[in-house]
Structures are given as structure tokens and as C-alpha cells.
Short mmCIF file of C-alpha atoms in Angstrom, two decimals:
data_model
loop_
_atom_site.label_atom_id
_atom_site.label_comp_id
_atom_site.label_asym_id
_atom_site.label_seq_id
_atom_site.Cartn_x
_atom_site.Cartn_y
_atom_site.Cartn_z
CA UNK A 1 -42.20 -12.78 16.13
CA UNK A 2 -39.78 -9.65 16.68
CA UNK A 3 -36.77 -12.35 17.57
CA UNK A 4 -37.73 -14.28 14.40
CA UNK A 5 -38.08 -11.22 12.13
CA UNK A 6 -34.46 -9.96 13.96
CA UNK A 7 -32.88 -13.10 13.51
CA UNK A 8 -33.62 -13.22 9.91
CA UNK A 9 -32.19 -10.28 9.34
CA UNK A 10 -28.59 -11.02 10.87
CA UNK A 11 -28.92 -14.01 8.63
CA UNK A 12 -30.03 -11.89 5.26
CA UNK A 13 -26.71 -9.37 6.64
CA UNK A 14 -24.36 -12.70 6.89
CA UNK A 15 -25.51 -13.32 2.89
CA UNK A 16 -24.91 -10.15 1.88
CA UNK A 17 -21.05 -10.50 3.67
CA UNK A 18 -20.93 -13.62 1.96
CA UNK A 19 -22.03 -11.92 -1.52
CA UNK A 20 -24.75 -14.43 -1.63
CA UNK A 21 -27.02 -11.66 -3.13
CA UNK A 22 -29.97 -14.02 -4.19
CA UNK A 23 -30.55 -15.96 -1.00
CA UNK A 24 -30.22 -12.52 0.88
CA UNK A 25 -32.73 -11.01 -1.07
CA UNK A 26 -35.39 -14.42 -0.45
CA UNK A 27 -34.47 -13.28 2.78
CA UNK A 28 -35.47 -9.28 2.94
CA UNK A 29 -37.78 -9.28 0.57
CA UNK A 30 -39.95 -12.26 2.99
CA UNK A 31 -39.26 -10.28 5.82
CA UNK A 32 -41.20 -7.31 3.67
CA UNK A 33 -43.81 -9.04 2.59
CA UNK A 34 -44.71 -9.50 6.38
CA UNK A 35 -43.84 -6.38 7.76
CA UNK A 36 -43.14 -3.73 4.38
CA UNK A 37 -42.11 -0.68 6.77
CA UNK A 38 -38.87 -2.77 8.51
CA UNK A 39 -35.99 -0.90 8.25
CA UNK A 40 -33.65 -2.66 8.90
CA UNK A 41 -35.35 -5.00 5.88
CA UNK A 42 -35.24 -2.09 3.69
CA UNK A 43 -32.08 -1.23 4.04
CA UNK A 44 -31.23 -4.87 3.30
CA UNK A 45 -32.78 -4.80 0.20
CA UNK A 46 -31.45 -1.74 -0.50
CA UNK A 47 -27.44 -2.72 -0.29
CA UNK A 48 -28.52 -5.97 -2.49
CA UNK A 49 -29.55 -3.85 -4.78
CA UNK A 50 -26.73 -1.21 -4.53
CA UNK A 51 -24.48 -4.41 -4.71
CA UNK A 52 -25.99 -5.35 -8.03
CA UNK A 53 -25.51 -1.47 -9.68
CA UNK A 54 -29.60 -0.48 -9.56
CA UNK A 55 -29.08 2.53 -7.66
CA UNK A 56 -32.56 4.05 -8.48
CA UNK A 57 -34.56 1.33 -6.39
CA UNK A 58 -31.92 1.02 -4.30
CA UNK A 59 -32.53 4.35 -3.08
CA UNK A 60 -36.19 3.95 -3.14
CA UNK A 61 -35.40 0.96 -0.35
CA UNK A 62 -32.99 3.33 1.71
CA UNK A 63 -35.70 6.23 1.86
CA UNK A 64 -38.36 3.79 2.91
CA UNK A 65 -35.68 2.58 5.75
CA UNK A 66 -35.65 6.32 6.72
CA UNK A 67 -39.15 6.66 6.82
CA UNK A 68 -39.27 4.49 10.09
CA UNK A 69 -36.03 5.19 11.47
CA UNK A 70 -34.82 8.59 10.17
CA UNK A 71 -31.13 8.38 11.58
CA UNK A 72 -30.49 4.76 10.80
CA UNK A 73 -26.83 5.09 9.96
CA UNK A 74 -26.68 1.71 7.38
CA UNK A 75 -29.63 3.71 4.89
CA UNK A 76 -28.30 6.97 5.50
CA UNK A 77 -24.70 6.02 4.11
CA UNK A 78 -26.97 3.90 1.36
CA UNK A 79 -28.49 6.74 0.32
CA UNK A 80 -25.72 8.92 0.31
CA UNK A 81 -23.35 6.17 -1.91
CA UNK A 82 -26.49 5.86 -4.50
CA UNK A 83 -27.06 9.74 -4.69
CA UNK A 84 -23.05 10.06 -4.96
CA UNK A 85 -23.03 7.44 -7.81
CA UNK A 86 -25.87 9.12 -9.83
CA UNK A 87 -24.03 12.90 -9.36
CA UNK A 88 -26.16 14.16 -6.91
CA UNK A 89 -23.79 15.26 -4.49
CA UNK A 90 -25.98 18.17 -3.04
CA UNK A 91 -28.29 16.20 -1.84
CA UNK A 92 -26.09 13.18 -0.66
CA UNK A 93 -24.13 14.83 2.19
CA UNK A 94 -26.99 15.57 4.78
CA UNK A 95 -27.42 11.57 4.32
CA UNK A 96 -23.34 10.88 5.24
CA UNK A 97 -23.45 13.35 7.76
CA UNK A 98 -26.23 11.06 9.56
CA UNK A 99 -24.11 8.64 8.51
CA UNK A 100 -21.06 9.42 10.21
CA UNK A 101 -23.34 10.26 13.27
CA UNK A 102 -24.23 6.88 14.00
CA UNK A 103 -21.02 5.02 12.19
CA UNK A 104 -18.00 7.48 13.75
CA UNK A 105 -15.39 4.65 13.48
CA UNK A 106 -16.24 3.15 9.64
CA UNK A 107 -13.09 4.80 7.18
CA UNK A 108 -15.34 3.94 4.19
CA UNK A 109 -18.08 6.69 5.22
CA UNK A 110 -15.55 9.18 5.47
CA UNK A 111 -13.66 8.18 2.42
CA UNK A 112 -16.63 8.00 0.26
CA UNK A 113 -17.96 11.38 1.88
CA UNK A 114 -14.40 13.23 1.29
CA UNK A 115 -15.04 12.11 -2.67
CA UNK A 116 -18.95 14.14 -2.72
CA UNK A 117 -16.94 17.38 -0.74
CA UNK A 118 -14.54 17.37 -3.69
CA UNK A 119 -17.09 17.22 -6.41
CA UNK A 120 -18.89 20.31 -4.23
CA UNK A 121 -15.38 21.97 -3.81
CA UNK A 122 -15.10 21.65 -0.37
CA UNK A 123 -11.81 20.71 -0.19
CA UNK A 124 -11.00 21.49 3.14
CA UNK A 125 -13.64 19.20 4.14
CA UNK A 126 -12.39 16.69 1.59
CA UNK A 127 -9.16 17.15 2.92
CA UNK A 128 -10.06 16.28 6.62
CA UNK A 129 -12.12 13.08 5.23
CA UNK A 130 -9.62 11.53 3.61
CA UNK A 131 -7.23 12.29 6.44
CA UNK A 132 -9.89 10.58 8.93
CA UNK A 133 -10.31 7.67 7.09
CA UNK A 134 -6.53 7.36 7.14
CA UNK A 135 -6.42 7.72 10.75
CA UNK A 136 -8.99 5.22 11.37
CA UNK A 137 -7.58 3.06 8.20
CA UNK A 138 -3.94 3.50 7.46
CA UNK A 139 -3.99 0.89 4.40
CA UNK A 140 -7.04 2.32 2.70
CA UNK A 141 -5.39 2.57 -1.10
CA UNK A 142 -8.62 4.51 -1.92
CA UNK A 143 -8.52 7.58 0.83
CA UNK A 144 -4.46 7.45 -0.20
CA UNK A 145 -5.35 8.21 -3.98
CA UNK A 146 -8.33 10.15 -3.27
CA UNK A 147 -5.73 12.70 -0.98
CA UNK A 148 -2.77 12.23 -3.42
CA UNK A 149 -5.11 13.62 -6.23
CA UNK A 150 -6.76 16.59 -3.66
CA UNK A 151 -3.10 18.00 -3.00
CA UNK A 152 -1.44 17.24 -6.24
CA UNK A 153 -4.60 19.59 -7.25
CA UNK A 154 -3.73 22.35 -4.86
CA UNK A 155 0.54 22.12 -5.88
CA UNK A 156 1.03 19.90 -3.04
CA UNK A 157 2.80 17.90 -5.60
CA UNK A 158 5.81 15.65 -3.14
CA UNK A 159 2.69 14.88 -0.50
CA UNK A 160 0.43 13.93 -3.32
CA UNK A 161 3.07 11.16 -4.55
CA UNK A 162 3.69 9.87 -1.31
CA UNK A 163 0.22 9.04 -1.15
CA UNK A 164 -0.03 7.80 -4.67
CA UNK A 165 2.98 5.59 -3.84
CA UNK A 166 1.88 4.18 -0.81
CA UNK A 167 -2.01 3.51 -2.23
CA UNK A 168 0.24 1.62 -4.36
CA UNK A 169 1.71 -0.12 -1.68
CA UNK A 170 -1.52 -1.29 -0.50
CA UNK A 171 -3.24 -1.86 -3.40
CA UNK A 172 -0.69 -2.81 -6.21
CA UNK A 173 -3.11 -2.98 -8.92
CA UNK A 174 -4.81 0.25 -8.08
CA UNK A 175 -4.78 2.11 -12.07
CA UNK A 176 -6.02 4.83 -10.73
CA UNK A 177 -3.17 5.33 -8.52
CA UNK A 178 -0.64 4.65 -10.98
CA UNK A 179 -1.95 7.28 -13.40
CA UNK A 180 -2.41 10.02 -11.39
CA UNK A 181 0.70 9.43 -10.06
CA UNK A 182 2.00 9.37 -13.71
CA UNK A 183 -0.20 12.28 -14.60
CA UNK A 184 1.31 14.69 -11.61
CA UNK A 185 4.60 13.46 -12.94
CA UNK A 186 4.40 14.56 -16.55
CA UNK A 187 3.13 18.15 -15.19
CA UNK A 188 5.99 18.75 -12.31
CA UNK A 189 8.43 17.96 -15.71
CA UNK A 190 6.60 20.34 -18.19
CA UNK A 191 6.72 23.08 -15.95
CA UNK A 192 10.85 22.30 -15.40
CA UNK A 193 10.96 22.20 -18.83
CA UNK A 194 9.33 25.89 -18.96
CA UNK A 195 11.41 27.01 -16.28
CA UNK A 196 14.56 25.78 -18.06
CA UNK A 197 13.40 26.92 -21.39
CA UNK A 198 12.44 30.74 -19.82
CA UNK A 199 15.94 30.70 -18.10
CA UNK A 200 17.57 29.79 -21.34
CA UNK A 201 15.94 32.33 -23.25
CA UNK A 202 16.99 35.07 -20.41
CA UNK A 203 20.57 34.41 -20.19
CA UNK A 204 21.89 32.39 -23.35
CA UNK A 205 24.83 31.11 -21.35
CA UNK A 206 22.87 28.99 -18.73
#
């Protein structure tokens, strides 16, 4: 029974790779109906339903994964990406730190994680994330403009378009990356504008 019911599973986590969303959840949700405390079942169900935007019962899924097994790292991050999606950072990062407890090697955790520390302004924190899941993932677009934005934030204005430009490089139709990159653009030529203006006004012949 326990190779059948494990078995099943890898194949409800192959559908879910596959983004065959419907036949995974036939899967999970049978598994369930057998044995409603699986974990590994739970969290199954819960990243179909993450995949489909219902974070709410999503979540319910991940906690009833943690019930079982408190420190399994696939619900933990599940939690923490549907409490991070509905605003609740607080309560999201003792979930990633699990997380990255059991899952020290995935760039996504800490990339996703980096994003909750800068709505909590921990940027320090943020900071090493990002710079983690750049280590472990040097073409992650996402950790790039996630950092670019952090320093361009903090004046760190000729790092923070390196990373814009090379989250572009990676990820060519990344917006988001084009506008900060556009945004921290327009400010570094205001503020030369000022500075030009200030220095005209002080000595006329400049």
C-alpha cells in the first residue's frame, strides 16, 4: 500500500511538471480520499491549487501537510509563496526559513524570500537573498531585477543597472526590468539636471 500510495505521488509530481493540473489533482485528491493526513498529498494539492491562483485553499492544503510533517520543505515554501502573495509577509518567513532548511540549493526559495525581507525592510537580508540565489542561479532575470531595484533604492544606482541590464539579458521580455531600469534612469538625470541648474544659479558663467 505505502509503495502504491508513494508511487502515485511521483506520478501526481510528474503532472504537475508537466502542467497537467487536472489529471494531477484526480491524482492527490484519490490519494486523500484514502489517506486525508498524507503530506506529501497535501502539499500536492496544494501547488495545484497555488498553480491555478486560489491561494486561500491552497494554504489550507500546505498547513494540513505541516500538520504531519512540520518541516516538510515543499509546504513550508507553499505556504510561505501563498502568505507572500496575499501580503502577509510577517507571517510567511518562519515558513521560508523551514524552507530553505530542507531546500539549501533551490535559487527560487531564496529569491522569493529576499522579495517578503524587502516588503519587511530587511534589506540586508534581502540583499544577501538575492545575492544567494545568484550564486546558486546566475541567469535568474528575477533575483537580477529584484537586486537592481534593492540598490537603485539605497543610491547604488551603476550596480542596480548592471543588474537591470543583465535580467535583461536573460529574460528579454522582462517589463519589469526594463522600467525600473528606465525609472532609475529618469531620476540619476533629474538630479544632474538639479545639480546643473544649482551650479548655474551659483556662478552665472558655468
Amino acid at each position: 500500500m505505502f509503495s502504491d500510495v508513494k508511487g502515485r505521488i511521483g506520478r501526481g509530481a510528474e503532472m504537475l511538471r508537466s502542467g497537467d493540473l487536472q489529471e494531477a489533482e484526480v491524482i492527490f485528491s484519490g490519494i486523500l480520499q484514502q489517506q486525508p493526513g498524507d503530506p506529501a498529498a497535501n502539499c500536492g494539492m496544494g501547488q495545484v491549487l497555488m498553480a491555478r491562483g486560489q491561494l486561500l485553499p491552497a494554504g489550507d492544503f500546505f498547513q494540513r501537510a505541516l500538520v504531519g510533517a512540520p518541516d516538510h520543505a515543499q509546504a513550508n515554501f507553499g505556504l510561505a509563496e501563498s502568505l507572500r502573495m496575499q501580503g502577509s509577509h510577517a507571517e510567511a518567513v518562519e515558513h521560508y526559513e523551514k524552507a530553505l532548511a530542507g531546500m539549501p540549493d533551490d535559487p527560487r526559495v531564496y529569491n522569493h524570500f529576499g522579495t517578503t525581507c524587502m516588503e519587511l525592510g530587511r534589506f540586508a537580508r534581502a540583499r544577501e537573498m538575492f545575492e544567494r540565489a545568484l550564486v546558486l542561479q546566475p541567469d535568474l532575470a528575477y533575483a537580477h531585477n529584484n537586486l537592481g531595484l534593492l540598490l537603485g533604492a539605497h543610491g547604488e544606482i551603476d550596480a542596480a543597472r548592471a543588474h537591470f541590464d543583465e535580467a535583461l539579458r536573460y529574460a528579454p521580455d522582462l517589463y519589469d526590468a526594463y522600467f525600473h531600469r528606465a525609472l532609475f534612469r529618469k531620476f540619476t538625470a533629474v538630479d544632474a539636471d538639479i545639480e546643473d541648474m544649482e551650479a548655474r544659479i551659483a556662478d552665472p558663467a558655468v
